[in-house]
Amino acid sequence: MTSKYERANASDGQSRIPDIVIGRLPIYLRSLKILLSQGQTVTNSQELGDRLGISSAQIRKDLSHFGEFGKQGTGYDVAYLCKQLEKILQVDCIWPVVLVGAGNLGHALASYAGFENRGFRIVGVFDNQPDKIGTHVGSLQVEPLTQLPAHVARHHCRIAILAVPTKAAQNVANLLVEIGIKSILCYAPITLNLPEGIRVEYIDPVIHFQHMTYYLEKDCLKT
Amino acid sequence: MTSKYERANASDGQSRIPDIVIGRLPIYLRSLKILLSQGQTVTNSQELGDRLGISSAQIRKDLSHFGEFGKQGTGYDVAYLCKQLEKILQVDCIWPVVLVGAGNLGHALASYAGFENRGFRIVGVFDNQPDKIGTHVGSLQVEPLTQLPAHVARHHCRIAILAVPTKAAQNVANLLVEIGIKSILCYAPITLNLPEGIRVEYIDPVIHFQHMTYYLEKDCLKT
DNA sequence: ATACATTTGTGCTAAAATACACAATGGAAT
DNA sequence: ATTCCATTGTGTATTTTAGCACAAATGTAT
Ligand SMILES: NC(=O)c1ccc[n+]([C@@H]2O[C@H](COP(=O)([O-])OP(=O)(O)OC[C@H]3O[C@@H](n4cnc5c(N)ncnc54)[C@H](O)[C@@H]3O)[C@@H](O)[C@H]2O)c1
Ligand SMILES: NC(=O)c1ccc[n+]([C@@H]2O[C@H](COP(=O)([O-])OP(=O)(O)OC[C@H]3O[C@@H](n4cnc5c(N)ncnc54)[C@H](O)[C@@H]3O)[C@@H](O)[C@H]2O)c1
């Protein structure tokens, strides 16, 4: 579905940076931006690691894939490292995102104010139920699914949020791919089957719960 | 060969099963339950792997940590493997969960019907804003935060969902730990600092988006 | 009964990820 | 100017994770 290594290291055309490293960068960025908002100007791999529960060596090695951002003896300039990470992740801009499914979850997402200052904006909300269409969610109005292709084309959307019922998810995902979406954040509790080159990430709280319960002392309600 | 399995706690130095293996079991279970609901009685590691984008060997090896569940030449009985995975993950029961934060996201979660048949039930919703208290979310009524400790004790809750604003998240998390919560699913975009032994899992859609954009052709709005 | 087709469970190998440890560097103090 | 200290960036070692490949088991067809 998604090849793990797609982008070359800037300094070496051959080498690829492990996806697991890329996956940690947004965590670093999130923490750095909190430091920045608190007025801290300098940090170091130890401090950042302590905050995140990651070893300092891990952080240094991850960053070293992309360049030298720190100063020996001092650490990292918070604002500078933020900027660099935003550039690496390509979030030094605002990506337009379409949201499909204007149900309970869709409403929460559409009215969420925390996307914009981290690089994303929901530019359209779509549903196939007549009674949903025209209703307001956040600052947007729900549009019919038939408008989705034109909307994606007009806004050059490459990212979609899938917040439809499980039974509709695969079909809607197929449609999204057909009209040019490259990355899907899927909230439906199902693994989608999509062509190579389409990246799908999943959010399913129950997966997290079931992971947690493995480690808990059993003390739950009998069924 | 080892038909017994042990809980992989931190103290369990000898025979602990890698956390990454535990993390895949809920994915297997989710897929198996879909097969089951479609009436399929038998599957095999190849089919399951194809559906999930995981190698068949990986699946067999993961399962082999816990026992022998398959039949050579045939594969796995879907219902039986489901039952076994539910037992291993300790979701052959219903875990009571408390939800803190009755905002947009809290509403979506509280009214979500998909928890119960996968082992979880939200038994209380809490908020500290007077205007939220008493309002209905799903089938529950929002209670004041002051009621939380008694509620957790009464229901023997060990799991909490944290859906409060970022700036309140750490404080509320500290409270949750004090009153006996062992596992937290945190929706606030922040890494919590909590004592050893408390498990926290995070859901932050922006982390997923920023991971995706690394691999996308840059074609987003300039800021 | 025998041959054949499948698929598991697993010992071993390969690859990936993480941790260690330290030379090199920059800044502060004396 | 020199010493001292903190911290980076990275070569190497260790640990963890994934993949390979096949004997053993099971069912089916002849
Ligand atoms: N609500 C939650 O907190 C929550 C939690 C976990 C997972 N989920 C998952 O997220 C998804 C959405 O959940 P929800 O609670 O918002 O459900 P919902 O039923 O409230 O909303 C689903 C929306 O999708 C629309 N829809 C249905 N078929 C469609 C189609 N073919 N094309 C476009 N729109 C379509 C419906 O009209 C509805 O508005 C579900 O898959 C659910 O399992 C939700
Ligand atoms: N809405 C989304 O789709 C979405 C998406 C991503 C992340 N999040 C995150 O999830 C969290 C909740 O988001 P939301 O959109 O529901 O926000 P919200 O503002 O709608 O709701 C937050 C709720 O928490 C309550 N609250 C505040 N302080 C509290 C405290 N100390 N104790 C108890 N309750 C308290 C508020 O009264 C409010 O009801 C936030 O951290 C947000 O960043 C939300």
Coordinates of C-alpha atoms (C1' of nucleotides) and ligand atoms in Angstrom, one line a residue:
Chain A
M1 CA 0.0 0.0 0.0
T2 CA 2.7 2.4 0.9
S3 CA 6.4 2.0 0.3
K4 CA 8.3 2.7 3.4
Y5 CA 11.1 4.8 2.0
E6 CA 10.1 7.3 -0.7
R7 CA 12.2 10.3 -0.2
A8 CA 16.0 10.6 -0.5
N9 CA 18.3 12.1 2.1
A10 CA 19.1 15.6 0.8
S11 CA 22.9 15.0 1.2
D12 CA 23.0 11.6 -0.4
G13 CA 20.9 10.7 -3.3
Q14 CA 21.1 7.0 -2.6
S15 CA 20.2 6.6 1.1
R16 CA 16.7 6.6 2.4
I17 CA 15.7 7.7 5.8
P18 CA 13.8 5.1 7.9
D19 CA 10.1 5.8 8.2
I20 CA 10.3 5.2 11.9
V21 CA 12.6 8.2 12.1
I22 CA 10.2 10.4 10.1
G23 CA 7.5 9.3 12.4
R24 CA 9.3 10.8 15.4
L25 CA 9.9 14.2 13.9
P26 CA 6.3 15.4 14.4
I27 CA 6.6 14.5 18.1
Y28 CA 9.8 16.5 18.4
L29 CA 8.2 19.4 16.6
R30 CA 5.2 19.3 18.8
S31 CA 7.3 19.4 21.9
L32 CA 9.6 22.2 20.6
K33 CA 6.6 24.4 19.7
I34 CA 5.4 24.1 23.3
L35 CA 8.9 25.1 24.6
L36 CA 8.8 28.0 22.1
S37 CA 5.4 29.1 23.3
Q38 CA 6.8 29.1 26.8
G39 CA 9.5 31.4 25.8
Q40 CA 12.4 29.0 26.0
T41 CA 15.0 29.8 23.4
V42 CA 17.5 26.9 23.8
T43 CA 17.1 23.2 24.6
N44 CA 19.2 20.1 24.2
S45 CA 18.8 16.4 23.3
Q46 CA 18.7 15.4 26.9
E47 CA 15.9 17.8 27.9
L48 CA 13.9 17.0 24.9
G49 CA 14.4 13.3 25.4
D50 CA 13.3 13.5 29.1
R51 CA 10.1 15.3 28.0
L52 CA 9.3 12.6 25.5
G53 CA 10.6 9.5 27.1
I54 CA 13.1 9.0 24.3
S55 CA 16.9 8.7 24.7
S56 CA 19.0 11.7 23.9
A57 CA 21.2 9.6 21.5
Q58 CA 18.1 8.7 19.6
I59 CA 17.1 12.3 19.1
R60 CA 20.6 13.3 18.0
K61 CA 20.9 10.4 15.6
D62 CA 17.4 11.1 14.1
L63 CA 18.2 14.8 13.5
S64 CA 21.7 13.9 12.1
H65 CA 19.9 12.3 9.1
F66 CA 19.0 15.8 7.9
G67 CA 21.9 18.0 8.9
E68 CA 23.6 19.6 11.9
F69 CA 21.2 21.7 13.7
G70 CA 22.8 22.0 17.2
K71 CA 25.8 23.7 18.7
Q72 CA 28.2 21.6 20.8
G73 CA 28.2 22.6 24.4
T74 CA 25.0 24.5 24.0
G75 CA 22.3 22.4 22.4
Y76 CA 19.6 23.5 19.9
D77 CA 18.0 26.9 19.2
V78 CA 14.4 26.1 19.7
A79 CA 13.0 28.4 17.0
Y80 CA 15.6 27.4 14.5
L81 CA 15.1 23.7 15.0
C82 CA 11.3 24.2 14.8
K83 CA 11.7 25.9 11.4
Q84 CA 14.0 23.2 10.2
L85 CA 11.7 20.4 11.2
E86 CA 8.8 22.2 9.6
K87 CA 10.8 22.4 6.4
I88 CA 11.8 18.7 6.5
L89 CA 8.2 17.6 7.1
Q90 CA 6.9 20.1 4.6
V91 CA 4.6 21.8 7.0
D92 CA 6.0 25.3 6.5
C93 CA 2.7 25.9 4.7
I94 CA -1.0 25.0 5.0
W95 CA -2.2 21.8 3.4
P96 CA -5.8 21.7 2.3
V97 CA -7.7 18.7 3.7
V98 CA -11.1 17.4 2.8
L99 CA -13.3 15.6 5.4
V100 CA -15.8 13.0 4.4
G101 CA -18.5 12.1 6.9
A102 CA -20.3 14.8 8.8
G103 CA -21.4 12.7 11.7
N104 CA -20.4 13.1 15.4
L105 CA -16.7 12.7 14.8
G106 CA -16.8 14.8 11.6
H107 CA -18.4 17.6 13.6
A108 CA -15.6 17.5 16.2
L109 CA -12.9 17.5 13.6
A110 CA -14.4 20.2 11.5
S111 CA -14.7 22.6 14.4
Y112 CA -11.3 21.8 15.8
A113 CA -9.1 24.9 15.9
G114 CA -5.8 23.1 16.4
F115 CA -5.1 22.2 12.8
E116 CA -4.3 25.5 11.2
N117 CA -1.2 26.5 13.3
R118 CA 0.3 23.1 12.6
G119 CA 0.0 23.1 8.8
F120 CA -3.5 21.9 7.9
R121 CA -6.9 23.4 7.1
I122 CA -10.1 21.6 6.4
V123 CA -11.4 23.1 3.2
G124 CA -14.5 21.0 2.7
V125 CA -16.9 18.7 4.5
F126 CA -18.9 16.1 2.5
D127 CA -21.7 13.6 3.3
N128 CA -24.1 11.6 1.3
Q129 CA -27.2 12.0 3.5
P130 CA -29.6 14.6 2.3
D131 CA -30.4 15.7 5.9
K132 CA -26.8 16.5 6.6
I133 CA -26.2 18.6 3.5
G134 CA -26.3 22.3 4.0
T135 CA -25.9 22.0 7.8
H136 CA -23.1 24.0 9.3
V137 CA -20.0 22.3 10.8
G138 CA -17.4 24.6 12.2
S139 CA -17.2 27.4 9.7
L140 CA -18.1 25.2 6.8
Q141 CA -21.3 23.9 5.3
V142 CA -21.7 20.2 4.5
E143 CA -21.7 19.5 0.8
P144 CA -23.0 16.5 -1.2
L145 CA -20.5 13.8 -2.0
T146 CA -21.1 14.6 -5.7
Q147 CA -19.3 17.9 -5.2
L148 CA -16.2 16.2 -3.8
P149 CA -14.2 15.5 -7.0
A150 CA -14.6 19.1 -8.2
H151 CA -13.6 20.4 -4.8
V152 CA -10.5 18.3 -4.5
A153 CA -9.4 19.4 -7.9
R154 CA -10.1 23.1 -7.2
H155 CA -8.2 23.1 -3.9
H156 CA -5.5 20.6 -5.1
C157 CA -6.2 18.5 -2.1
R158 CA -4.0 15.5 -1.5
I159 CA -5.1 14.6 2.0
A160 CA -8.5 13.4 3.2
I161 CA -10.0 12.5 6.5
L162 CA -12.3 9.5 6.3
A163 CA -15.0 9.6 9.0
V164 CA -17.8 7.5 7.6
P165 CA -19.3 4.3 8.9
T166 CA -17.2 1.2 8.6
K167 CA -19.4 -0.3 5.9
A168 CA -19.0 2.7 3.7
A169 CA -15.3 3.3 4.3
Q170 CA -13.7 1.1 1.5
N171 CA -16.0 2.5 -1.2
V172 CA -15.4 6.1 -0.2
A173 CA -11.7 5.4 0.0
N174 CA -11.7 4.1 -3.5
L175 CA -13.5 7.2 -4.7
L176 CA -10.9 9.4 -2.9
V177 CA -8.1 7.6 -4.7
E178 CA -9.8 7.9 -8.0
I179 CA -10.1 11.7 -7.7
G180 CA -6.4 12.2 -6.7
I181 CA -6.2 11.9 -3.0
K182 CA -2.8 10.5 -2.0
S183 CA -3.0 10.3 1.8
I184 CA -6.0 9.2 4.0
L185 CA -6.5 9.5 7.7
C186 CA -9.0 6.7 8.4
Y187 CA -11.1 6.8 11.5
A188 CA -13.2 3.8 10.5
P189 CA -12.1 0.6 12.4
I190 CA -11.1 -1.3 9.2
T191 CA -7.9 -1.9 7.3
L192 CA -8.4 -0.4 3.8
N193 CA -7.2 -2.1 0.6
L194 CA -5.8 0.5 -1.7
P195 CA -3.2 0.7 -4.5
E196 CA 0.5 1.1 -4.0
G197 CA 1.5 4.7 -3.4
I198 CA -1.5 5.7 -1.4
R199 CA -0.6 6.3 2.2
V200 CA -3.2 5.4 4.9
E201 CA -2.9 6.1 8.6
Y202 CA -5.4 4.9 11.0
I203 CA -7.0 6.2 14.2
D204 CA -8.9 3.7 16.3
P205 CA -9.2 4.3 20.0
V206 CA -10.2 0.7 20.6
I207 CA -6.9 -0.6 19.2
H208 CA -5.2 1.5 21.9
F209 CA -7.5 0.3 24.6
Q210 CA -7.0 -3.4 23.7
H211 CA -3.2 -2.8 23.7
M212 CA -3.5 -1.3 27.2
T213 CA -5.7 -4.1 28.7
Y214 CA -3.0 -6.7 27.9
Y215 CA -0.9 -5.1 30.7
L216 CA -3.7 -4.4 33.2
E217 CA -4.7 -6.5 36.1
K218 CA -7.9 -8.1 35.1
D219 CA -10.7 -6.5 37.1
C220 CA -13.4 -5.8 34.5
L221 CA -17.1 -6.6 34.2
K222 CA -18.0 -10.1 33.3
T223 CA -20.2 -10.5 30.2
Chain B
M1 CA 5.1 -25.6 21.2
T2 CA 4.7 -23.5 24.4
S3 CA 1.0 -23.7 24.9
K4 CA 1.2 -21.4 27.9
Y5 CA 1.7 -17.7 27.8
E6 CA 2.8 -15.2 30.4
R7 CA 1.9 -11.6 30.9
A8 CA 4.7 -9.4 29.7
N9 CA 5.1 -7.0 32.6
A10 CA 8.2 -4.9 33.2
S11 CA 9.1 -7.2 36.1
D12 CA 8.8 -10.3 33.9
G13 CA 12.4 -10.3 32.7
Q14 CA 12.7 -13.8 31.3
S15 CA 9.7 -14.6 29.0
R16 CA 8.3 -11.3 28.1
I17 CA 6.6 -10.9 24.8
P18 CA 7.7 -7.8 22.8
D19 CA 5.3 -4.9 23.0
I20 CA 5.3 -4.5 19.3
V21 CA 3.8 -8.0 19.0
I22 CA 1.1 -7.1 21.5
G23 CA 0.4 -4.0 19.5
R24 CA -0.5 -6.1 16.4
L25 CA -2.9 -8.4 18.1
P26 CA -5.8 -5.9 18.2
I27 CA -5.3 -5.4 14.5
Y28 CA -5.5 -9.2 13.9
L29 CA -8.6 -9.4 16.2
R30 CA -10.3 -6.5 14.4
S31 CA -9.8 -8.2 11.0
L32 CA -10.9 -11.6 12.3
K33 CA -14.1 -10.2 13.7
I34 CA -14.9 -8.7 10.3
L35 CA -14.3 -12.1 8.6
L36 CA -16.5 -13.6 11.3
S37 CA -19.3 -11.1 10.8
Q38 CA -19.1 -12.0 7.1
G39 CA -19.7 -15.7 7.9
Q40 CA -16.2 -16.9 7.1
T41 CA -15.3 -19.8 9.3
V42 CA -11.7 -20.5 8.4
T43 CA -8.8 -18.3 7.4
N44 CA -5.0 -18.6 7.2
S45 CA -1.9 -16.5 7.8
Q46 CA -1.6 -15.7 4.1
E47 CA -5.1 -14.3 3.7
L48 CA -5.0 -12.4 7.0
G49 CA -1.6 -10.9 6.0
D50 CA -2.8 -9.9 2.6
R51 CA -5.7 -8.0 4.2
L52 CA -3.5 -6.2 6.7
G53 CA -0.3 -5.7 4.6
I54 CA 1.7 -7.9 7.0
S55 CA 3.7 -11.0 6.0
S56 CA 2.2 -14.3 6.8
A57 CA 5.3 -15.4 8.7
Q58 CA 5.0 -12.3 10.9
I59 CA 1.5 -13.3 11.8
R60 CA 2.4 -16.9 12.5
K61 CA 5.3 -16.0 14.6
D62 CA 3.3 -13.4 16.6
L63 CA 0.6 -16.0 17.4
S64 CA 3.2 -18.7 18.2
H65 CA 4.2 -16.6 21.3
F66 CA 0.9 -17.6 22.9
G67 CA 0.3 -21.1 21.7
E68 CA -0.7 -23.2 18.7
F69 CA -4.0 -22.0 17.3
G70 CA -3.9 -23.2 13.8
K71 CA -4.2 -26.5 11.9
Q72 CA -1.6 -27.5 9.4
G73 CA -2.9 -27.7 5.9
T74 CA -6.1 -25.8 6.9
G75 CA -5.3 -22.6 8.7
Y76 CA -7.2 -21.0 11.6
D77 CA -10.8 -21.3 12.8
V78 CA -11.9 -17.7 12.8
A79 CA -14.2 -17.8 15.8
Y80 CA -11.7 -19.8 17.9
L81 CA -8.8 -17.5 17.1
C82 CA -11.0 -14.5 17.9
K83 CA -11.8 -16.0 21.3
Q84 CA -8.2 -16.8 22.0
L85 CA -7.0 -13.3 21.1
E86 CA -9.8 -11.8 23.2
K87 CA -8.5 -13.9 26.1
I88 CA -4.9 -12.9 25.6
L89 CA -5.7 -9.2 25.3
Q90 CA -8.2 -9.6 28.2
V91 CA -11.0 -8.1 26.3
D92 CA -13.3 -11.2 26.8
C93 CA -15.2 -8.8 29.2
I94 CA -16.2 -5.1 29.3
W95 CA -13.8 -2.6 30.8
P96 CA -15.4 0.5 32.4
V97 CA -13.8 3.7 31.1
V98 CA -14.2 7.3 32.3
L99 CA -14.1 10.2 29.9
V100 CA -12.9 13.6 31.1
G101 CA -13.7 16.6 28.9
A102 CA -17.2 17.0 27.5
G103 CA -16.3 19.2 24.6
N104 CA -16.7 18.4 20.9
L105 CA -14.5 15.4 20.9
G106 CA -15.9 14.2 24.2
H107 CA -19.4 14.3 22.7
A108 CA -18.4 12.2 19.7
L109 CA -16.7 9.6 21.9
A110 CA -19.5 9.4 24.5
S111 CA -22.1 8.7 21.8
Y112 CA -19.9 6.3 19.9
A113 CA -21.6 2.9 19.7
G114 CA -18.5 1.0 18.6
F115 CA -16.9 0.5 22.0
E116 CA -19.2 -2.0 23.7
N117 CA -18.8 -5.0 21.3
R118 CA -15.0 -4.6 21.5
G119 CA -14.6 -4.7 25.2
F120 CA -15.2 -1.2 26.6
R121 CA -18.0 1.0 28.0
I122 CA -17.8 4.6 28.9
V123 CA -19.4 4.7 32.4
G124 CA -19.0 8.4 33.2
V125 CA -18.3 11.8 31.6
F126 CA -16.8 14.6 33.6
D127 CA -16.1 18.3 33.0
N128 CA -15.2 21.2 35.2
Q129 CA -17.3 23.9 33.4
P130 CA -20.6 24.5 35.2
D131 CA -22.5 25.1 31.9
K132 CA -21.5 21.6 30.8
I133 CA -22.6 19.7 33.9
G134 CA -25.9 18.0 33.7
T135 CA -26.0 18.1 29.9
H136 CA -26.6 14.9 28.1
V137 CA -23.9 13.2 26.1
G138 CA -24.8 9.9 24.5
S139 CA -26.8 8.1 27.2
L140 CA -24.9 9.7 30.0
Q141 CA -25.1 13.0 31.9
V142 CA -22.0 15.1 32.4
E143 CA -20.9 15.2 36.0
P144 CA -18.6 17.6 37.8
L145 CA -15.0 16.7 38.1
T146 CA -15.4 16.5 41.9
Q147 CA -17.4 13.4 41.4
L148 CA -14.6 11.7 39.4
P149 CA -12.7 10.0 42.3
A150 CA -15.8 8.4 43.8
H151 CA -17.0 7.3 40.4
V152 CA -13.6 5.7 39.5
A153 CA -13.6 3.9 42.8
R154 CA -17.2 2.7 42.5
H155 CA -16.7 1.3 39.0
H156 CA -13.2 0.1 39.6
C157 CA -12.1 2.1 36.5
R158 CA -8.5 1.6 35.4
I159 CA -8.8 3.3 32.0
A160 CA -9.5 7.0 31.2
I161 CA -10.0 9.0 28.1
L162 CA -8.5 12.5 28.3
A163 CA -10.3 15.0 26.1
V164 CA -9.6 18.3 27.8
P165 CA -7.7 21.3 26.4
T166 CA -4.0 21.0 26.1
K167 CA -3.3 23.4 28.9
A168 CA -5.4 21.4 31.4
A169 CA -4.2 17.9 30.3
Q170 CA -1.2 17.4 32.6
N171 CA -3.1 18.5 35.7
V172 CA -6.1 16.3 34.9
A173 CA -3.7 13.4 34.1
N174 CA -2.1 13.8 37.5
L175 CA -5.5 13.7 39.2
L176 CA -6.4 10.5 37.2
V177 CA -3.3 8.8 38.4
E178 CA -3.9 9.8 42.0
I179 CA -7.3 8.3 42.0
G180 CA -6.1 4.9 40.6
I181 CA -6.3 5.2 36.8
K182 CA -3.6 3.0 35.2
S183 CA -4.0 3.6 31.5
I184 CA -4.8 6.9 29.8
L185 CA -5.8 7.5 26.2
C186 CA -4.8 11.1 25.6
Y187 CA -6.3 13.2 22.8
A188 CA -4.5 16.4 23.9
P189 CA -1.5 17.2 21.6
I190 CA 1.0 17.0 24.4
T191 CA 3.3 14.3 25.9
L192 CA 2.3 13.7 29.5
N193 CA 4.8 13.4 32.3
L194 CA 3.6 10.6 34.6
P195 CA 5.0 8.1 37.0
E196 CA 6.4 4.7 35.9
G197 CA 3.8 2.1 35.6
I198 CA 1.1 4.4 34.1
R199 CA 0.5 3.6 30.4
V200 CA -0.4 6.5 28.2
E201 CA -1.4 6.2 24.5
Y202 CA -1.8 9.2 22.3
I203 CA -4.2 10.1 19.5
D204 CA -3.3 13.3 17.6
P205 CA -4.4 13.5 14.0
V206 CA -1.8 16.2 13.2
I207 CA 1.0 13.8 14.0
H208 CA -0.3 11.5 11.3
F209 CA -0.8 14.4 8.9
Q210 CA 2.8 15.7 9.4
H211 CA 4.1 12.2 8.8
M212 CA 2.2 12.0 5.6
T213 CA 3.3 15.3 4.2
Y214 CA 7.0 14.2 4.4
Y215 CA 6.2 11.9 1.5
L216 CA 3.9 14.2 -0.5
E217 CA 4.8 16.3 -3.5
K218 CA 4.8 19.8 -2.2
D219 CA 1.8 21.6 -3.6
C220 CA 0.3 23.3 -0.6
L221 CA -0.8 26.8 0.2
K222 CA 2.0 29.3 1.0
T223 CA 1.6 31.2 4.2
Chain C
dA1 C1' -2.8 -47.1 0.9
dT2 C1' -0.3 -43.9 -1.3
dA3 C1' 0.7 -39.6 -3.4
dC4 C1' -0.2 -34.8 -3.4
dA5 C1' -1.4 -30.2 -1.9
dT6 C1' -1.5 -27.0 1.9
dT7 C1' -0.3 -24.5 5.7
dT8 C1' 1.5 -24.3 10.3
dG9 C1' 5.2 -23.5 13.8
dT10 C1' 10.0 -22.6 14.3
dG11 C1' 15.2 -22.7 14.0
dC12 C1' 18.1 -19.9 11.8
dT13 C1' 19.6 -15.8 9.2
dA14 C1' 19.3 -11.0 7.8
dA15 C1' 18.1 -6.5 8.5
dA16 C1' 16.7 -2.7 11.2
dA17 C1' 16.7 0.0 15.2
dT18 C1' 18.7 1.4 19.3
dA19 C1' 22.3 2.3 22.7
dC20 C1' 27.0 3.2 23.8
dA21 C1' 30.8 5.9 24.1
dC22 C1' 33.9 9.3 22.8
dA23 C1' 36.5 12.8 19.9
dA24 C1' 35.5 17.3 18.5
dT25 C1' 33.7 21.6 19.5
dG26 C1' 32.2 25.9 21.6
dG27 C1' 31.5 28.8 25.4
dA28 C1' 32.5 30.3 30.1
dA29 C1' 35.5 31.1 33.9
dT30 C1' 39.9 32.2 35.7
Chain D
dA1 C1' 45.6 32.0 27.1
dT2 C1' 44.3 28.1 29.4
dT3 C1' 41.3 25.1 31.7
dC4 C1' 37.0 23.2 32.4
dC5 C1' 32.5 21.7 31.4
dA6 C1' 28.5 20.6 28.5
dT7 C1' 26.8 18.8 24.5
dT8 C1' 26.8 17.6 19.7
dG9 C1' 27.5 14.3 15.9
dT10 C1' 28.8 9.7 14.7
dG11 C1' 31.4 5.1 14.3
dT12 C1' 30.7 0.9 16.4
dA13 C1' 28.3 -2.7 19.2
dT14 C1' 24.2 -4.6 20.9
dT15 C1' 19.6 -5.6 20.8
dT16 C1' 15.4 -6.1 18.6
dT17 C1' 12.5 -7.2 14.8
dA18 C1' 11.5 -9.3 10.5
dG19 C1' 12.1 -12.7 6.9
dC20 C1' 13.4 -17.3 5.0
dA21 C1' 12.8 -21.9 4.3
dC22 C1' 11.5 -26.3 5.6
dA23 C1' 10.1 -30.5 8.5
dA24 C1' 5.9 -31.9 10.3
dA25 C1' 1.2 -32.3 10.2
dT26 C1' -3.4 -32.6 8.1
dG27 C1' -6.7 -33.3 4.7
dT28 C1' -8.0 -34.9 -0.1
dA29 C1' -7.9 -37.4 -4.3
dT30 C1' -6.9 -41.5 -6.6
Ligands
LIG1 N1 -17.5 9.1 17.2 C1 -16.4 8.6 17.6 O1 -15.9 9.1 18.7 C2 -15.7 7.5 17.0 C3 -14.7 6.9 17.7 C4 -14.0 5.9 17.0 C5 -14.2 5.6 15.7 N2 -15.2 6.2 15.0 C6 -15.4 5.9 13.6 O2 -15.5 7.0 12.8 C7 -16.4 6.9 11.8 C8 -17.4 8.0 12.0 O3 -18.0 7.9 13.3 P1 -19.2 8.8 13.7 O4 -19.5 8.6 15.2 O5 -19.0 10.2 13.3 O6 -20.4 8.2 12.9 P2 -21.8 8.9 12.4 O7 -22.7 7.8 12.1 O8 -22.2 9.9 13.4 O9 -21.3 9.7 11.1 C9 -21.1 9.1 9.9 C10 -21.4 10.0 8.8 O10 -21.0 9.5 7.6 C11 -22.1 9.7 6.6 N3 -22.0 8.7 5.6 C12 -22.4 7.5 5.6 N4 -22.2 6.9 4.4 C13 -21.5 7.8 3.6 C14 -21.0 7.8 2.3 N5 -21.0 6.7 1.6 N6 -20.4 8.9 1.9 C15 -20.4 10.0 2.6 N7 -20.8 10.1 3.9 C16 -21.4 9.0 4.4 C17 -23.3 9.6 7.4 O11 -24.4 10.4 6.8 C18 -22.9 10.3 8.7 O12 -23.1 11.7 8.7 C19 -17.0 5.5 12.0 O13 -16.4 4.6 11.1 C20 -16.7 5.2 13.4 O14 -16.6 3.8 13.6 C21 -15.9 7.2 15.6
LIG2 N1 -12.1 18.1 18.4 C1 -11.3 17.4 17.7 O1 -11.6 16.8 16.6 C2 -9.9 17.2 18.2 C3 -8.9 16.8 17.3 C4 -7.7 16.6 17.7 C5 -7.3 16.9 19.0 N2 -8.2 17.3 19.9 C6 -7.8 17.6 21.3 O2 -8.8 17.0 22.2 C7 -9.0 17.8 23.3 C8 -10.5 18.1 23.4 O3 -10.8 18.8 22.2 P1 -12.3 19.4 22.0 O4 -12.4 19.8 20.6 O5 -13.3 18.5 22.5 O6 -12.2 20.7 22.9 P2 -13.3 21.5 23.6 O7 -12.8 22.8 24.0 O8 -14.6 21.4 22.8 O9 -13.6 20.6 24.9 C9 -12.8 20.5 26.0 C10 -13.7 20.3 27.2 O10 -12.8 20.1 28.4 C11 -13.4 20.8 29.5 N3 -12.4 21.2 30.4 C12 -11.5 22.2 30.4 N4 -10.6 22.1 31.4 C13 -11.0 21.1 32.2 C14 -10.6 20.5 33.4 N5 -9.5 21.0 34.0 N6 -11.2 19.4 33.8 C15 -12.2 18.9 33.2 N7 -12.7 19.4 32.0 C16 -12.1 20.5 31.5 C17 -14.0 22.0 28.8 O11 -15.1 22.5 29.7 C18 -14.6 21.4 27.6 O12 -15.9 20.9 27.7 C19 -8.1 19.0 23.1 O13 -6.9 18.8 23.8 C20 -7.9 19.0 21.6 O14 -6.6 19.6 21.3 C21 -9.5 17.5 19.5

